[in-house]
Amino acid sequence: MIKVIDMRDDKKGDIYGRLPDRISMDDSSIMKTVGEVISSVRQKGDEALMEYASRFDNVKLTAETMRVSKEEIAEAYSRVDGELIEVIRKAKANIEAFHAKQKENSWFSSEKDGVILGQLYRPMEIVGVYVPGGTAAYPSSVLMNVVPAKVAGVPKVVMVTPPKKEGINPAVLVAANEAGVDEIYRIGGAQAVAALAFGTESIPKVDKIVGPGNIYVATAKRMVYGYCDIDAVAGPSEITVVADETANPCFVAADMLSQAEHDVMASAILITTSERLAEEVKKELEKQASRLSRKEIIEKSLENYGAIIITESLEKAMEVANRIAPEHLELCVQEPFSLLGSVRNAGAIFLGNYSSEPLGDYFAGPNHVLPTSGTARFFSPLNVGDFIKKSSIISYSAKALGSVKDDVIRFAEAEGLTAHANAIRIRFE
Amino acid sequence: MIKVIDMRDDKKGDIYGRLPDRISMDDSSIMKTVGEVISSVRQKGDEALMEYASRFDNVKLTAETMRVSKEEIAEAYSRVDGELIEVIRKAKANIEAFHAKQKENSWFSSEKDGVILGQLYRPMEIVGVYVPGGTAAYPSSVLMNVVPAKVAGVPKVVMVTPPKKEGINPAVLVAANEAGVDEIYRIGGAQAVAALAFGTESIPKVDKIVGPGNIYVATAKRMVYGYCDIDAVAGPSEITVVADETANPCFVAADMLSQAEHDVMASAILITTSERLAEEVKKELEKQASRLSRKEIIEKSLENYGAIIITESLEKAMEVANRIAPEHLELCVQEPFSLLGSVRNAGAIFLGNYSSEPLGDYFAGPNHVLPTSGTARFFSPLNVGDFIKKSSIISYSAKALGSVKDDVIRFAEAEGLTAHANAIRIRFE
């Protein structure tokens, strides 16, 4: 099922072109549909939201029922297993503790007489979190998207999720409440994104929209970017395991399968210096997959986007891993920390045989919203800084400005901006 | 020419709706044109670049002449005024010193036995900087876009700029060379953005594209977002001055004019508690504008997007300023630092009567690439962090994983992800 690529004789070591491209350009027909939804919400506000809820979700909404009540949230607690609530609380505490370490302070510096420069850090004021309906409504994702915003100091976090006849997944409501969500609205799709970007009578206009969604939601986010901020573009996800002969084939296969079960587009790749390990992992993949509930998804994912790559050295293995720039990178080798200096592109790095990827998905504390599909070349995990704005600070005394005025005037005049030069000159006339 | 809005009797204090919206949605006809250009560059590479150079720029290019040679750069130095070269060097040193203070370190933390968490910071590997042709080719912008990438540690910075019969502005070439640009290519427009995003025979594929450009360039950047990173969406720029009766009307007017000269869409707004200052600034604007070379642009800008707003208190003035969320905020008041705690949304903050905005544009050190058109609600100035990726680090020992395994398994099973649960369980069987 999974293909094996032997790169030991491949001097170029280039993995591009041997693995399929999983990013694709915007679909213009989807952009047209989404553009119409956005226009409608901008023009008609709540009325448009109610129309779409009726048409797409088959739910009748009013301005009142659009917002999830305190009673519904309280009731959700009674419908969720008590032990799961405890696990959600522990996970939230870990996520909070890790993200608190990302917080940075505003700073000033004064190195020349009469000059103060610096940066003022301020949280955004309102953030919107999109939570998908259906089977992809994960309480863990609610924690991962909301907690960093709250740690950043965002005073108001608004959650939206599609209306459903049977009500919202109670575990999602519990996670939202534990994470500190301030308001929850029963709206979904591109219309929910438009409502958050522009505001309606009931929905507040936000500074940033985060959270996963289907292609309509993702397209709507791209289209409103600039009116508000959005999180990184998310594509199909992946794991790359770099392993030597000390790795446990059974663990490696299990971690690859945990990625493959997400989506038929997900990609699980092993890069190893050990031919024996390659063979054993291949066998383990088949054995373990056969008894997993999502085995059909897993088989398609491994067939199309999985690979076992054999390299002549760990150095070469790391080169290949950096080209892949995986969302999750596991280093299952004898001395994992010694490889850390070779990692250039990865969303999250898991070191050693017991740092299994699902540990990071749920519990360790670092964010599971990670750059996917090779975008770890330039994107980072969701973090506290994503909800902070930095303003530059410039303070010059008259004397300090006087000592550089001729330089500033010369530069402005060289660029033909005479009013800029005038603004400096007039202060010394 | 400029309108005066008295808000002293306006209890709501809402400036929205009283100032025109300056952001607009994507134009679908431009997206179609740009989409075709991108496809053509992806398919035909250099050949497409040469065709567009011939068609749009009326310049014949070869793969060899596409790249600017060392000799051309050396020659540029002989064509630029020696004193301007010195000013460019001083400005670069100031920009470098300020941005060096933004650099952060990777970190680890170990608070539980057998657990190490952290973040690994790595610079991007290749960054592309777009520099417009024509009158908007500003050497100062070259410094502001290139220096933060170099301070971040980006090993290769590639610059592109439209080919022109008369050659590239020599001051731009000098600034590029001083800032440390590694390669310069004579390509422009949407085709240059596509070449950077996807790579061609001559142009390297980059991790991020920064720099200003016309609507085709801006649209192309949005369309390739996800294949690479891009900088924040830039719109028309603005200044807001908050002033009390101690401000100098002549300085305030001069700074407003320096913003207005950029563009007929630029916006210059004064918010003051002093009716006398409002009147004097209005007179100064007319007087100074009449002798400035770009007075036609200035008059249109002030007429359409300028305003003098009178408020009953500085507190109210700051509320209005925060709603505007200006690119440049000047605090021309008796105690400017005392207002800093009230600033929530601003790109760059200039404190006191001698911190004139052009000082920040050219020389002080903080970046002049700032969030515009109200996007300071959520965007920050261009900074070193924009060229750094952060990878999460997770390391758990067998014992540490053992102590949380039941929690992780419970969470995974609650979400229906059985392969995730299996990956943890199998390690303890």
mmCIF file of N, CA, C and O in Angstrom, chain A residues 101-151:
data_model
loop_
_atom_site.group_PDB
_atom_site.id
_atom_site.type_symbol
_atom_site.label_atom_id
_atom_site.label_comp_id
_atom_site.label_asym_id
_atom_site.label_seq_id
_atom_site.Cartn_x
_atom_site.Cartn_y
_atom_site.Cartn_z
ATOM 1 N N LYS A 101 4.298 31.490 28.397
ATOM 2 C CA LYS A 101 5.742 31.699 28.201
ATOM 3 C C LYS A 101 6.054 32.457 26.917
ATOM 4 O O LYS A 101 7.176 32.913 26.703
ATOM 5 N N GLN A 102 5.076 32.533 26.022
ATOM 6 C CA GLN A 102 5.291 33.257 24.758
ATOM 7 C C GLN A 102 5.071 34.756 24.916
ATOM 8 O O GLN A 102 5.389 35.523 24.019
ATOM 9 N N LYS A 103 4.497 35.155 26.044
ATOM 10 C CA LYS A 103 4.169 36.580 26.192
ATOM 11 C C LYS A 103 5.419 37.444 26.268
ATOM 12 O O LYS A 103 6.387 37.087 26.919
ATOM 13 N N GLU A 104 5.365 38.576 25.589
ATOM 14 C CA GLU A 104 6.515 39.480 25.583
ATOM 15 C C GLU A 104 6.101 40.853 26.095
ATOM 16 O O GLU A 104 4.932 41.205 26.055
ATOM 17 N N ASN A 105 7.081 41.606 26.526
ATOM 18 C CA ASN A 105 6.808 42.935 27.063
ATOM 19 C C ASN A 105 7.105 44.036 26.066
ATOM 20 O O ASN A 105 8.038 43.928 25.262
ATOM 21 N N SER A 106 6.346 45.116 26.167
ATOM 22 C CA SER A 106 6.683 46.345 25.472
ATOM 23 C C SER A 106 8.072 46.765 25.949
ATOM 24 O O SER A 106 8.481 46.424 27.059
ATOM 25 N N TRP A 107 8.793 47.497 25.116
ATOM 26 C CA TRP A 107 10.139 47.923 25.542
ATOM 27 C C TRP A 107 10.490 49.311 25.018
ATOM 28 O O TRP A 107 9.951 49.765 24.023
ATOM 29 N N PHE A 108 11.372 49.924 25.744
ATOM 30 C CA PHE A 108 11.918 51.224 25.353
ATOM 31 C C PHE A 108 13.421 51.117 25.330
ATOM 32 O O PHE A 108 13.992 50.295 26.030
ATOM 33 N N SER A 109 14.065 51.979 24.585
ATOM 34 C CA SER A 109 15.510 52.062 24.692
ATOM 35 C C SER A 109 15.915 53.500 24.424
ATOM 36 O O SER A 109 15.294 54.204 23.635
ATOM 37 N N SER A 110 16.920 53.947 25.132
ATOM 38 C CA SER A 110 17.396 55.318 24.951
ATOM 39 C C SER A 110 18.901 55.283 24.902
ATOM 40 O O SER A 110 19.569 55.183 25.915
ATOM 41 N N GLU A 111 19.429 55.309 23.670
ATOM 42 C CA GLU A 111 20.880 55.186 23.535
ATOM 43 C C GLU A 111 21.540 56.492 23.127
ATOM 44 O O GLU A 111 22.740 56.630 23.207
ATOM 45 N N LYS A 112 20.703 57.415 22.624
ATOM 46 C CA LYS A 112 21.279 58.730 22.279
ATOM 47 C C LYS A 112 20.551 59.778 23.104
ATOM 48 O O LYS A 112 19.363 59.620 23.387
ATOM 49 N N ASP A 113 21.213 60.830 23.453
ATOM 50 C CA ASP A 113 20.577 61.902 24.230
ATOM 51 C C ASP A 113 19.327 62.408 23.530
ATOM 52 O O ASP A 113 19.367 62.761 22.346
ATOM 53 N N GLY A 114 18.232 62.460 24.285
ATOM 54 C CA GLY A 114 17.009 63.039 23.730
ATOM 55 C C GLY A 114 16.243 62.108 22.797
ATOM 56 O O GLY A 114 15.273 62.515 22.165
ATOM 57 N N VAL A 115 16.680 60.860 22.675
ATOM 58 C CA VAL A 115 16.013 59.917 21.764
ATOM 59 C C VAL A 115 15.469 58.716 22.547
ATOM 60 O O VAL A 115 16.214 58.094 23.304
ATOM 61 N N ILE A 116 14.198 58.440 22.408
ATOM 62 C CA ILE A 116 13.626 57.204 22.942
ATOM 63 C C ILE A 116 12.935 56.467 21.801
ATOM 64 O O ILE A 116 12.125 57.044 21.067
ATOM 65 N N LEU A 117 13.297 55.213 21.634
ATOM 66 C CA LEU A 117 12.631 54.369 20.636
ATOM 67 C C LEU A 117 12.086 53.129 21.351
ATOM 68 O O LEU A 117 12.571 52.780 22.426
ATOM 69 N N GLY A 118 11.117 52.479 20.772
ATOM 70 C CA GLY A 118 10.600 51.273 21.412
ATOM 71 C C GLY A 118 9.428 50.667 20.680
ATOM 72 O O GLY A 118 9.131 51.025 19.536
ATOM 73 N N GLN A 119 8.794 49.729 21.348
ATOM 74 C CA GLN A 119 7.604 49.081 20.799
ATOM 75 C C GLN A 119 6.579 48.914 21.916
ATOM 76 O O GLN A 119 6.907 48.436 23.005
ATOM 77 N N LEU A 120 5.354 49.291 21.619
ATOM 78 C CA LEU A 120 4.239 49.146 22.555
ATOM 79 C C LEU A 120 3.412 47.939 22.110
ATOM 80 O O LEU A 120 2.944 47.909 20.968
ATOM 81 N N TYR A 121 3.262 46.944 22.978
ATOM 82 C CA TYR A 121 2.492 45.747 22.623
ATOM 83 C C TYR A 121 1.090 45.863 23.193
ATOM 84 O O TYR A 121 0.925 46.126 24.391
ATOM 85 N N ARG A 122 0.098 45.595 22.371
ATOM 86 C CA ARG A 122 -1.283 45.661 22.816
ATOM 87 C C ARG A 122 -2.060 44.485 22.245
ATOM 88 O O ARG A 122 -1.897 44.150 21.069
ATOM 89 N N PRO A 123 -2.921 43.860 23.043
ATOM 90 C CA PRO A 123 -3.743 42.783 22.471
ATOM 91 C C PRO A 123 -4.806 43.340 21.529
ATOM 92 O O PRO A 123 -5.199 44.502 21.646
ATOM 93 N N MET A 124 -5.254 42.524 20.617
ATOM 94 C CA MET A 124 -6.429 42.892 19.817
ATOM 95 C C MET A 124 -7.624 43.002 20.760
ATOM 96 O O MET A 124 -7.597 42.476 21.868
ATOM 97 N N GLU A 125 -8.688 43.674 20.295
ATOM 98 C CA GLU A 125 -9.820 43.893 21.189
ATOM 99 C C GLU A 125 -10.921 42.846 21.069
ATOM 100 O O GLU A 125 -11.556 42.495 22.053
ATOM 101 N N ILE A 126 -11.167 42.371 19.849
ATOM 102 C CA ILE A 126 -12.167 41.310 19.672
ATOM 103 C C ILE A 126 -11.647 40.295 18.670
ATOM 104 O O ILE A 126 -11.179 40.666 17.595
ATOM 105 N N VAL A 127 -11.739 39.039 19.016
ATOM 106 C CA VAL A 127 -11.304 37.969 18.113
ATOM 107 C C VAL A 127 -12.463 37.008 17.887
ATOM 108 O O VAL A 127 -13.232 36.711 18.821
ATOM 109 N N GLY A 128 -12.630 36.545 16.667
ATOM 110 C CA GLY A 128 -13.657 35.569 16.322
ATOM 111 C C GLY A 128 -13.031 34.201 16.084
ATOM 112 O O GLY A 128 -12.003 34.094 15.424
ATOM 113 N N VAL A 129 -13.646 33.167 16.642
ATOM 114 C CA VAL A 129 -13.146 31.796 16.452
ATOM 115 C C VAL A 129 -14.215 30.988 15.731
ATOM 116 O O VAL A 129 -15.354 30.895 16.199
ATOM 117 N N TYR A 130 -13.846 30.418 14.587
ATOM 118 C CA TYR A 130 -14.778 29.581 13.838
ATOM 119 C C TYR A 130 -14.603 28.130 14.273
ATOM 120 O O TYR A 130 -13.478 27.619 14.312
ATOM 121 N N VAL A 131 -15.710 27.478 14.602
ATOM 122 C CA VAL A 131 -15.681 26.060 14.961
ATOM 123 C C VAL A 131 -16.620 25.322 14.013
ATOM 124 O O VAL A 131 -17.805 25.637 13.950
ATOM 125 N N PRO A 132 -16.095 24.388 13.240
ATOM 126 C CA PRO A 132 -16.936 23.689 12.257
ATOM 127 C C PRO A 132 -18.024 22.871 12.946
ATOM 128 O O PRO A 132 -17.909 22.529 14.126
ATOM 129 N N GLY A 133 -19.074 22.576 12.201
ATOM 130 C CA GLY A 133 -20.098 21.672 12.720
ATOM 131 C C GLY A 133 -19.708 20.239 12.404
ATOM 132 O O GLY A 133 -18.571 19.956 12.013
ATOM 133 N N GLY A 134 -20.615 19.340 12.574
ATOM 134 C CA GLY A 134 -20.407 17.947 12.154
ATOM 135 C C GLY A 134 -19.283 17.261 12.896
ATOM 136 O O GLY A 134 -18.926 17.623 14.019
ATOM 137 N N THR A 135 -18.680 16.268 12.235
ATOM 138 C CA THR A 135 -17.696 15.428 12.910
ATOM 139 C C THR A 135 -16.397 16.170 13.193
ATOM 140 O O THR A 135 -15.606 15.754 14.020
ATOM 141 N N ALA A 136 -16.171 17.293 12.485
ATOM 142 C CA ALA A 136 -14.914 18.015 12.695
ATOM 143 C C ALA A 136 -15.010 19.028 13.834
ATOM 144 O O ALA A 136 -14.152 19.886 13.977
ATOM 145 N N ALA A 137 -16.055 18.943 14.651
ATOM 146 C CA ALA A 137 -16.195 19.852 15.800
ATOM 147 C C ALA A 137 -15.390 19.303 16.968
ATOM 148 O O ALA A 137 -15.886 18.523 17.760
ATOM 149 N N TYR A 138 -14.136 19.691 17.045
ATOM 150 C CA TYR A 138 -13.235 19.132 18.042
ATOM 151 C C TYR A 138 -13.069 20.064 19.239
ATOM 152 O O TYR A 138 -12.569 21.176 19.089
ATOM 153 N N PRO A 139 -13.402 19.609 20.441
ATOM 154 C CA PRO A 139 -13.163 20.449 21.617
ATOM 155 C C PRO A 139 -11.692 20.848 21.770
ATOM 156 O O PRO A 139 -11.391 21.946 22.205
ATOM 157 N N SER A 140 -10.775 19.952 21.366
ATOM 158 C CA SER A 140 -9.354 20.288 21.486
ATOM 159 C C SER A 140 -9.010 21.508 20.634
ATOM 160 O O SER A 140 -8.213 22.358 21.039
ATOM 161 N N SER A 141 -9.631 21.621 19.443
ATOM 162 C CA SER A 141 -9.366 22.770 18.580
ATOM 163 C C SER A 141 -9.896 24.066 19.181
ATOM 164 O O SER A 141 -9.319 25.129 18.998
ATOM 165 N N VAL A 142 -11.024 23.950 19.895
ATOM 166 C CA VAL A 142 -11.559 25.133 20.563
ATOM 167 C C VAL A 142 -10.535 25.650 21.569
ATOM 168 O O VAL A 142 -10.202 26.841 21.597
ATOM 169 N N LEU A 143 -9.987 24.750 22.383
ATOM 170 C CA LEU A 143 -8.963 25.162 23.349
ATOM 171 C C LEU A 143 -7.768 25.801 22.651
ATOM 172 O O LEU A 143 -7.272 26.848 23.074
ATOM 173 N N MET A 144 -7.288 25.156 21.591
ATOM 174 C CA MET A 144 -6.064 25.606 20.930
ATOM 175 C C MET A 144 -6.229 26.974 20.271
ATOM 176 O O MET A 144 -5.277 27.738 20.158
ATOM 177 N N ASN A 145 -7.443 27.278 19.809
ATOM 178 C CA ASN A 145 -7.670 28.581 19.164
ATOM 179 C C ASN A 145 -7.995 29.687 20.161
ATOM 180 O O ASN A 145 -7.641 30.839 19.940
ATOM 181 N N VAL A 146 -8.681 29.335 21.234
ATOM 182 C CA VAL A 146 -9.148 30.371 22.161
ATOM 183 C C VAL A 146 -8.083 30.745 23.197
ATOM 184 O O VAL A 146 -7.879 31.930 23.486
ATOM 185 N N VAL A 147 -7.399 29.732 23.762
ATOM 186 C CA VAL A 147 -6.487 30.009 24.879
ATOM 187 C C VAL A 147 -5.389 31.028 24.517
ATOM 188 O O VAL A 147 -5.153 31.969 25.284
ATOM 189 N N PRO A 148 -4.732 30.910 23.349
ATOM 190 C CA PRO A 148 -3.688 31.908 23.046
ATOM 191 C C PRO A 148 -4.237 33.340 23.003
ATOM 192 O O PRO A 148 -3.560 34.264 23.435
ATOM 193 N N ALA A 149 -5.453 33.499 22.498
ATOM 194 C CA ALA A 149 -6.053 34.845 22.439
ATOM 195 C C ALA A 149 -6.279 35.367 23.850
ATOM 196 O O ALA A 149 -5.993 36.526 24.162
ATOM 197 N N LYS A 150 -6.768 34.499 24.724
ATOM 198 C CA LYS A 150 -7.031 34.910 26.101
ATOM 199 C C LYS A 150 -5.719 35.208 26.838
ATOM 200 O O LYS A 150 -5.636 36.171 27.597
ATOM 201 N N VAL A 151 -4.708 34.372 26.604
ATOM 202 C CA VAL A 151 -3.410 34.623 27.241
ATOM 203 C C VAL A 151 -2.827 35.960 26.743
ATOM 204 O O VAL A 151 -2.203 36.708 27.498
#
